Short mmCIF file of C-alpha atoms and ligand atoms in Angstrom, two decimals:
data_model
loop_
_atom_site.label_atom_id
_atom_site.label_comp_id
_atom_site.label_asym_id
_atom_site.label_seq_id
_atom_site.Cartn_x
_atom_site.Cartn_y
_atom_site.Cartn_z
CA MET A 81 -7.29 -20.77 -26.87
CA ARG A 82 -7.88 -17.61 -24.86
CA ASP A 83 -6.28 -16.67 -21.56
CA ASN A 84 -8.18 -15.11 -18.64
CA ALA A 85 -7.61 -11.63 -20.02
CA GLY A 86 -9.90 -12.40 -22.93
CA LEU A 87 -6.93 -11.91 -25.23
CA PRO A 88 -5.46 -14.63 -27.48
CA ALA A 89 -2.95 -16.62 -25.37
CA LYS A 90 0.67 -16.19 -26.46
CA PRO A 91 3.50 -18.62 -25.78
CA LEU A 92 5.62 -17.61 -22.77
CA SER A 93 9.38 -17.41 -23.13
CA PRO A 94 11.62 -17.96 -20.09
CA MET A 95 12.28 -14.20 -20.27
CA THR A 96 8.62 -13.28 -19.90
CA ASP A 97 8.05 -11.18 -16.75
CA ARG A 98 5.18 -12.24 -14.54
CA TYR A 99 2.59 -9.96 -12.94
CA ALA A 100 -0.81 -10.67 -11.38
CA VAL A 101 -3.76 -9.21 -9.56
CA ILE A 102 -4.64 -10.86 -6.26
CA GLY A 103 -8.05 -10.63 -4.58
CA ASN A 104 -10.94 -12.77 -3.34
CA PRO A 105 -13.18 -13.07 -5.27
CA ILE A 106 -11.19 -12.24 -8.39
CA ALA A 107 -13.06 -13.69 -11.39
CA HIS A 108 -14.70 -10.30 -12.07
CA SER A 109 -11.38 -8.44 -12.29
CA LYS A 110 -10.72 -6.40 -15.42
CA SER A 111 -7.02 -5.99 -14.56
CA PRO A 112 -5.75 -8.92 -16.71
CA LEU A 113 -7.56 -7.49 -19.73
CA ILE A 114 -6.32 -3.95 -19.06
CA HIS A 115 -2.68 -4.95 -18.54
CA GLY A 116 -2.85 -7.37 -21.45
CA LEU A 117 -3.98 -4.51 -23.71
CA PHE A 118 -1.27 -2.20 -22.30
CA ALA A 119 1.41 -4.87 -22.93
CA GLN A 120 0.19 -5.45 -26.47
CA ALA A 121 0.11 -1.72 -27.28
CA THR A 122 3.56 -1.01 -25.80
CA GLY A 123 5.26 -4.23 -27.02
CA GLN A 124 6.15 -5.33 -23.47
CA ASP A 125 6.89 -9.04 -22.97
CA LEU A 126 4.87 -9.87 -19.88
CA GLU A 127 2.26 -12.24 -18.53
CA TYR A 128 -0.51 -10.89 -16.26
CA THR A 129 -2.87 -13.30 -14.54
CA ALA A 130 -5.53 -13.25 -11.80
CA ILE A 131 -4.90 -15.06 -8.51
CA GLU A 132 -7.63 -15.87 -6.02
CA GLY A 133 -5.78 -15.39 -2.72
CA PRO A 134 -6.91 -17.60 0.17
CA LEU A 135 -8.67 -15.45 2.79
CA ASP A 136 -6.32 -16.73 5.51
CA GLY A 137 -3.20 -16.99 3.36
CA PHE A 138 -2.54 -13.71 1.56
CA ALA A 139 1.14 -13.33 2.57
CA ASP A 140 1.91 -16.95 1.63
CA ALA A 141 0.27 -16.49 -1.77
CA VAL A 142 2.40 -13.40 -2.43
CA ARG A 143 5.57 -15.21 -1.33
CA ALA A 144 4.74 -18.14 -3.64
CA PHE A 145 4.25 -15.73 -6.54
CA ILE A 146 7.61 -14.05 -5.83
CA ALA A 147 9.32 -17.46 -5.60
CA ALA A 148 7.86 -18.35 -9.01
CA GLY A 149 9.48 -15.26 -10.53
CA GLY A 150 6.71 -12.69 -10.01
CA ARG A 151 7.81 -9.08 -10.55
CA GLY A 152 4.76 -7.20 -9.34
CA MET A 153 1.14 -7.45 -8.26
CA ASN A 154 -2.01 -5.43 -8.09
CA VAL A 155 -3.94 -5.97 -4.88
CA THR A 156 -7.69 -5.73 -4.57
CA LEU A 157 -10.35 -6.46 -1.95
CA PRO A 158 -10.05 -7.75 0.70
CA PHE A 159 -6.24 -7.65 0.81
CA LYS A 160 -5.35 -3.94 0.49
CA LEU A 161 -4.62 -3.56 4.21
CA GLN A 162 -2.69 -6.84 4.48
CA ALA A 163 -0.59 -5.77 1.50
CA PHE A 164 0.42 -2.69 3.48
CA GLU A 165 1.55 -4.93 6.34
CA ILE A 166 3.88 -7.05 4.17
CA ALA A 167 5.44 -4.04 2.41
CA THR A 168 9.08 -3.34 3.28
CA ASP A 169 9.04 -0.01 1.41
CA PRO A 170 5.61 1.64 1.47
CA MET A 171 5.62 4.82 -0.63
CA GLU A 172 3.86 7.96 0.65
CA SER A 173 0.66 7.17 -1.27
CA ALA A 174 0.42 3.82 0.53
CA ARG A 175 1.46 5.15 3.95
CA LEU A 176 -1.22 7.85 3.94
CA ALA A 177 -3.93 5.55 2.65
CA GLY A 178 -2.82 2.77 5.02
CA ALA A 179 -3.63 0.52 2.08
CA VAL A 180 -1.87 -0.75 -1.01
CA ASN A 181 -3.04 -1.54 -4.52
CA ALA A 182 0.28 -2.19 -6.27
CA LEU A 183 3.41 -4.10 -5.24
CA LYS A 184 6.82 -4.32 -6.90
CA PHE A 185 9.30 -7.03 -5.93
CA GLU A 186 13.01 -6.17 -5.96
CA GLY A 187 15.21 -8.81 -4.32
CA ASP A 188 14.01 -9.02 -0.72
CA ARG A 189 12.20 -5.71 -0.95
CA VAL A 190 8.45 -5.35 -1.38
CA LEU A 191 7.74 -1.82 -2.63
CA ALA A 192 4.15 -0.67 -2.22
CA GLN A 193 2.01 2.06 -3.76
CA ASN A 194 -1.62 3.11 -3.76
CA PHE A 195 -2.47 4.46 -7.20
CA ASP A 196 -6.26 4.60 -6.77
CA GLY A 197 -6.35 8.29 -5.87
CA LEU A 198 -3.94 9.33 -8.58
CA GLY A 199 -5.99 7.32 -11.08
CA LEU A 200 -9.09 9.22 -10.01
CA VAL A 201 -7.40 12.62 -10.31
CA ASN A 202 -5.90 11.76 -13.71
CA ASP A 203 -9.28 10.67 -15.00
CA ILE A 204 -11.03 13.83 -13.77
CA GLN A 205 -8.38 16.27 -14.94
CA ARG A 206 -6.87 14.69 -18.06
CA ASN A 207 -9.71 12.63 -19.49
CA LEU A 208 -12.73 14.65 -18.37
CA GLY A 209 -11.03 18.03 -18.67
CA MET A 210 -12.07 19.29 -15.22
CA PRO A 211 -9.16 20.94 -13.37
CA LEU A 212 -9.61 20.56 -9.60
CA LYS A 213 -7.71 23.73 -8.76
CA GLY A 214 -10.03 26.26 -7.15
CA LYS A 215 -13.02 23.86 -7.21
CA ARG A 216 -15.26 22.88 -4.32
CA VAL A 217 -14.89 19.11 -4.11
CA LEU A 218 -17.04 16.73 -2.07
CA ILE A 219 -16.18 13.08 -1.45
CA CYS A 220 -19.05 10.94 -0.14
CA GLY A 221 -17.72 8.02 1.92
CA ALA A 222 -14.83 7.62 4.32
CA GLY A 223 -13.51 4.15 3.50
CA GLY A 224 -10.34 2.97 1.81
CA ALA A 225 -11.06 4.61 -1.54
CA THR A 226 -11.54 8.01 0.12
CA ARG A 227 -8.34 7.59 2.12
CA GLY A 228 -6.46 7.00 -1.14
CA ALA A 229 -8.10 9.95 -2.89
CA ILE A 230 -7.61 12.72 -0.30
CA LEU A 231 -3.94 13.53 -0.85
CA PRO A 232 -3.92 13.42 -4.69
CA ILE A 233 -7.00 15.70 -4.73
CA ALA A 234 -5.61 18.06 -2.06
CA GLN A 235 -2.39 18.38 -4.10
CA GLN A 236 -4.42 19.99 -6.92
CA ASN A 237 -5.34 22.93 -4.62
CA PRO A 238 -9.13 22.76 -4.62
CA ALA A 239 -10.91 25.70 -2.94
CA LEU A 240 -12.45 23.20 -0.53
CA LEU A 241 -12.21 19.46 0.03
CA ALA A 242 -15.12 18.06 2.05
CA VAL A 243 -15.71 14.47 3.16
CA ALA A 244 -19.21 13.38 4.18
CA ASN A 245 -20.02 9.96 5.53
CA ARG A 246 -22.94 8.02 6.97
CA SER A 247 -20.87 7.53 10.14
CA ALA A 248 -19.69 11.12 10.63
CA ASP A 249 -17.05 9.96 13.14
CA LYS A 250 -15.19 8.14 10.39
CA ALA A 251 -15.09 11.32 8.32
CA HIS A 252 -13.85 13.33 11.34
CA GLN A 253 -11.13 10.72 11.85
CA LEU A 254 -9.87 11.46 8.35
CA ARG A 255 -9.60 15.17 9.19
CA THR A 256 -7.35 14.21 12.12
CA ASP A 257 -5.31 11.66 10.14
CA PHE A 258 -4.63 14.07 7.26
CA ALA A 259 -4.21 17.24 9.36
CA ALA A 260 -0.49 17.47 8.60
CA HIS A 261 -1.19 17.47 4.85
CA THR A 262 -4.48 19.26 4.26
CA THR A 263 -7.52 20.78 5.93
CA LEU A 264 -10.66 18.77 5.37
CA GLN A 265 -14.25 19.77 6.06
CA THR A 266 -15.88 16.66 7.50
CA GLY A 267 -19.28 15.57 8.76
CA GLY A 268 -22.51 13.75 7.98
CA TYR A 269 -24.71 14.30 4.92
CA ALA A 270 -27.25 16.55 6.70
CA GLU A 271 -24.46 19.06 7.42
CA LEU A 272 -24.07 19.65 3.67
CA ALA A 273 -27.39 21.54 3.56
CA GLY A 274 -26.93 24.91 1.88
CA GLU A 275 -23.55 23.98 0.35
CA ARG A 276 -22.75 23.54 -3.34
CA PHE A 277 -19.94 21.57 -4.93
CA ASP A 278 -18.39 21.62 -8.40
CA VAL A 279 -17.22 18.00 -8.17
CA VAL A 280 -19.16 15.38 -6.20
CA ILE A 281 -17.49 11.98 -5.92
CA ASN A 282 -19.37 8.95 -4.66
CA ALA A 283 -16.71 6.84 -2.93
CA THR A 284 -19.25 4.76 -1.01
CA SER A 285 -20.18 1.23 -2.02
CA THR A 286 -23.83 2.24 -2.60
CA GLY A 287 -23.39 1.78 -6.36
CA LEU A 288 -23.24 -1.95 -5.63
CA SER A 289 -26.02 -2.11 -3.01
CA GLN A 290 -28.38 0.25 -4.92
CA ASP A 291 -28.97 2.43 -1.82
CA ALA A 292 -29.35 6.19 -2.31
CA LEU A 293 -27.31 8.71 -0.33
CA PRO A 294 -29.25 11.31 1.71
CA LEU A 295 -27.72 14.24 -0.19
CA PRO A 296 -29.42 17.56 0.54
CA GLU A 297 -31.03 19.38 -2.37
CA GLY A 298 -28.76 21.87 -4.12
CA VAL A 299 -25.51 20.02 -3.38
CA PHE A 300 -24.58 19.98 -7.10
CA ALA A 301 -23.42 23.39 -8.35
CA PRO A 302 -24.38 24.44 -11.91
CA GLY A 303 -21.98 22.68 -14.32
CA ALA A 304 -21.00 20.12 -11.67
CA LEU A 305 -19.36 16.77 -12.34
CA ALA A 306 -20.89 13.72 -10.63
CA TYR A 307 -18.32 10.92 -10.37
CA GLU A 308 -19.36 7.41 -9.26
CA LEU A 309 -16.41 5.21 -8.27
CA VAL A 310 -18.27 1.98 -8.93
CA TYR A 311 -18.01 1.09 -12.63
CA GLY A 312 -19.87 -0.97 -15.17
CA LYS A 313 -23.22 -0.75 -13.35
CA GLY A 314 -24.90 1.83 -15.55
CA LEU A 315 -26.85 4.57 -13.76
CA THR A 316 -26.39 3.94 -10.04
CA PRO A 317 -28.69 5.59 -7.47
CA PHE A 318 -26.08 8.34 -7.00
CA LEU A 319 -25.87 9.06 -10.72
CA LYS A 320 -29.68 9.04 -10.95
CA GLN A 321 -29.81 11.57 -8.09
CA ALA A 322 -27.30 13.75 -9.90
CA ARG A 323 -29.20 13.51 -13.18
CA ALA A 324 -32.46 14.40 -11.43
CA ALA A 325 -30.66 17.46 -10.00
CA GLY A 326 -29.79 18.56 -13.54
CA VAL A 327 -26.14 17.43 -13.64
CA ALA A 328 -25.04 16.92 -17.23
CA GLN A 329 -21.63 15.36 -16.64
CA LEU A 330 -22.19 11.91 -15.15
CA VAL A 331 -19.34 9.39 -15.09
CA ASP A 332 -18.50 6.08 -13.50
CA GLY A 333 -15.15 4.79 -12.24
CA VAL A 334 -13.95 2.94 -15.32
CA GLY A 335 -11.51 5.73 -16.15
CA MET A 336 -10.12 5.66 -12.60
CA LEU A 337 -9.65 1.90 -12.88
CA VAL A 338 -7.72 2.17 -16.13
CA GLU A 339 -5.69 5.19 -14.99
CA GLN A 340 -4.55 3.50 -11.75
CA ALA A 341 -3.56 0.48 -13.86
CA ALA A 342 -1.54 2.76 -16.14
CA GLU A 343 0.31 4.19 -13.12
CA ALA A 344 1.21 0.67 -11.96
CA PHE A 345 2.25 -0.36 -15.48
CA GLU A 346 4.57 2.63 -15.78
CA TRP A 347 5.99 1.99 -12.28
CA TRP A 348 6.78 -1.62 -13.20
CA ARG A 349 7.83 -1.25 -16.83
CA GLY A 350 8.98 2.37 -17.24
CA VAL A 351 6.58 2.82 -20.18
CA ARG A 352 3.40 4.91 -20.15
CA PRO A 353 0.51 3.18 -21.96
CA ASP A 354 -2.22 5.12 -23.78
CA THR A 355 -5.32 4.77 -21.60
CA ARG A 356 -8.02 6.17 -23.88
CA PRO A 357 -8.59 3.15 -26.15
CA VAL A 358 -8.72 0.88 -23.10
CA ILE A 359 -11.23 3.14 -21.31
CA GLN A 360 -13.33 3.20 -24.47
CA ARG A 361 -13.26 -0.58 -24.72
CA LEU A 362 -14.37 -1.07 -21.09
CA THR A 363 -16.98 1.67 -20.92
CA VAL A 364 -20.52 0.49 -20.27
CA PRO A 365 -23.13 3.09 -21.31
CA LEU A 366 -24.80 4.92 -18.43
CA VAL A 367 -28.41 3.93 -19.01
P1 NAP B 1369 -15.07 0.66 2.06
O1 NAP B 1369 -13.76 0.94 2.67
O2 NAP B 1369 -15.80 -0.60 2.40
O3 NAP B 1369 -16.04 1.92 2.43
C1 NAP B 1369 -17.39 1.88 2.10
C2 NAP B 1369 -18.01 3.26 2.30
O4 NAP B 1369 -19.35 3.19 1.82
C3 NAP B 1369 -18.06 3.73 3.75
O5 NAP B 1369 -17.83 5.11 3.80
C4 NAP B 1369 -19.52 3.40 4.15
O6 NAP B 1369 -20.03 4.24 5.14
C5 NAP B 1369 -20.22 3.71 2.85
N1 NAP B 1369 -21.52 3.04 2.73
C6 NAP B 1369 -21.76 1.71 2.53
N2 NAP B 1369 -23.08 1.49 2.46
C7 NAP B 1369 -23.70 2.70 2.62
C8 NAP B 1369 -25.05 3.13 2.63
N3 NAP B 1369 -26.07 2.27 2.48
N4 NAP B 1369 -25.30 4.44 2.80
C9 NAP B 1369 -24.32 5.34 2.96
N5 NAP B 1369 -22.98 4.98 2.95
C10 NAP B 1369 -22.70 3.68 2.78
O7 NAP B 1369 -15.00 0.68 0.47
P2 NAP B 1369 -13.89 1.40 -0.43
O8 NAP B 1369 -12.72 0.51 -0.59
O9 NAP B 1369 -13.68 2.77 0.08
O10 NAP B 1369 -14.62 1.43 -1.87
C11 NAP B 1369 -15.78 2.21 -2.09
C12 NAP B 1369 -16.31 1.90 -3.48
O11 NAP B 1369 -15.40 2.39 -4.46
C13 NAP B 1369 -16.46 0.40 -3.74
O12 NAP B 1369 -17.75 0.14 -4.22
C14 NAP B 1369 -15.42 0.07 -4.78
O13 NAP B 1369 -15.90 -0.88 -5.72
C15 NAP B 1369 -15.19 1.41 -5.46
N6 NAP B 1369 -13.80 1.56 -5.95
C16 NAP B 1369 -13.62 1.80 -7.27
C17 NAP B 1369 -12.33 1.96 -7.76
C18 NAP B 1369 -12.10 2.22 -9.23
O14 NAP B 1369 -10.98 2.01 -9.71
N7 NAP B 1369 -13.07 2.70 -9.95
C19 NAP B 1369 -11.22 1.87 -6.90
C20 NAP B 1369 -11.46 1.66 -5.53
C21 NAP B 1369 -12.77 1.50 -5.07
P3 NAP B 1369 -19.87 3.86 6.72
O15 NAP B 1369 -18.47 4.20 7.09
O16 NAP B 1369 -20.88 4.71 7.40
O17 NAP B 1369 -20.16 2.38 6.82
#
């Protein structure tokens, strides 16, 4: 028998701690596999399952999981904002993003974090060997993923952090929202004309819809890194654009996914799992 993590099912003892990822839909989630591999590698006694939360019953589903002994949850679409609302103790990462991707249950307290941005930064700096300090960094998109990424990137002291979005107003709103923490350059894609960036991150959902972004020519500096947040889709239109512009370092978001999972695992269990073998296992070639 195999469980939904694709790992051999193991008998649960009454001491086994329970974790889950909640989303809707959820069948596609790699989180049970990732956390199952982390638990195996670190010898942690835990069960990690996937829960399809009802669209109109997220808070009830979380309460039911807590009542059944749940210790923590990852939260994915479309519940990241609702998870923020039920948190009693949102950490800074969650407060600034206004969204949550990890919960920890302690008595009556619901602690909340957003590890997406930190996962992205860890992947770029540790795994891909590209320090962000002093770099010109561009994030395309102004949705939840960008909100989560701004502070962790700004904390690395890039020379410039720019956010471009189809709806420029949404990008400008981020400049206002983060003004106390960092100075963002914001606008639409056309305003990027004549600018070059060392790191270009696609945090739009165009990797799923197959639309191309209207990036001006010359936006990728020589030696640039092109980072697509969507993962497992091969060469997305953004990565094809980057390749056509001569970018050699093309990556998708599988490393970010595994790194944010590692942050949550350490937060819950106090043990840091090795991410590299898990990233390797989940990587789909970019062809
Ligand atoms: P979101 O809040 O829905 O934001 C979507 C963004 O995409 C918005 O900025 C939107 O622009 C832009 N967009 C959508 N269609 C577009 C188009 N045709 N042309 C130009 N821009 C377009 O989504 P999100 O939560 O930020 O997530 C963004 C992507 O990151 C998702 O695909 C998600 O799968 C991925 N992600 C990956 C990880 C990971 O671990 N690797 C983690 C989080 C998210 P407008 O504002 O103009 O509509």
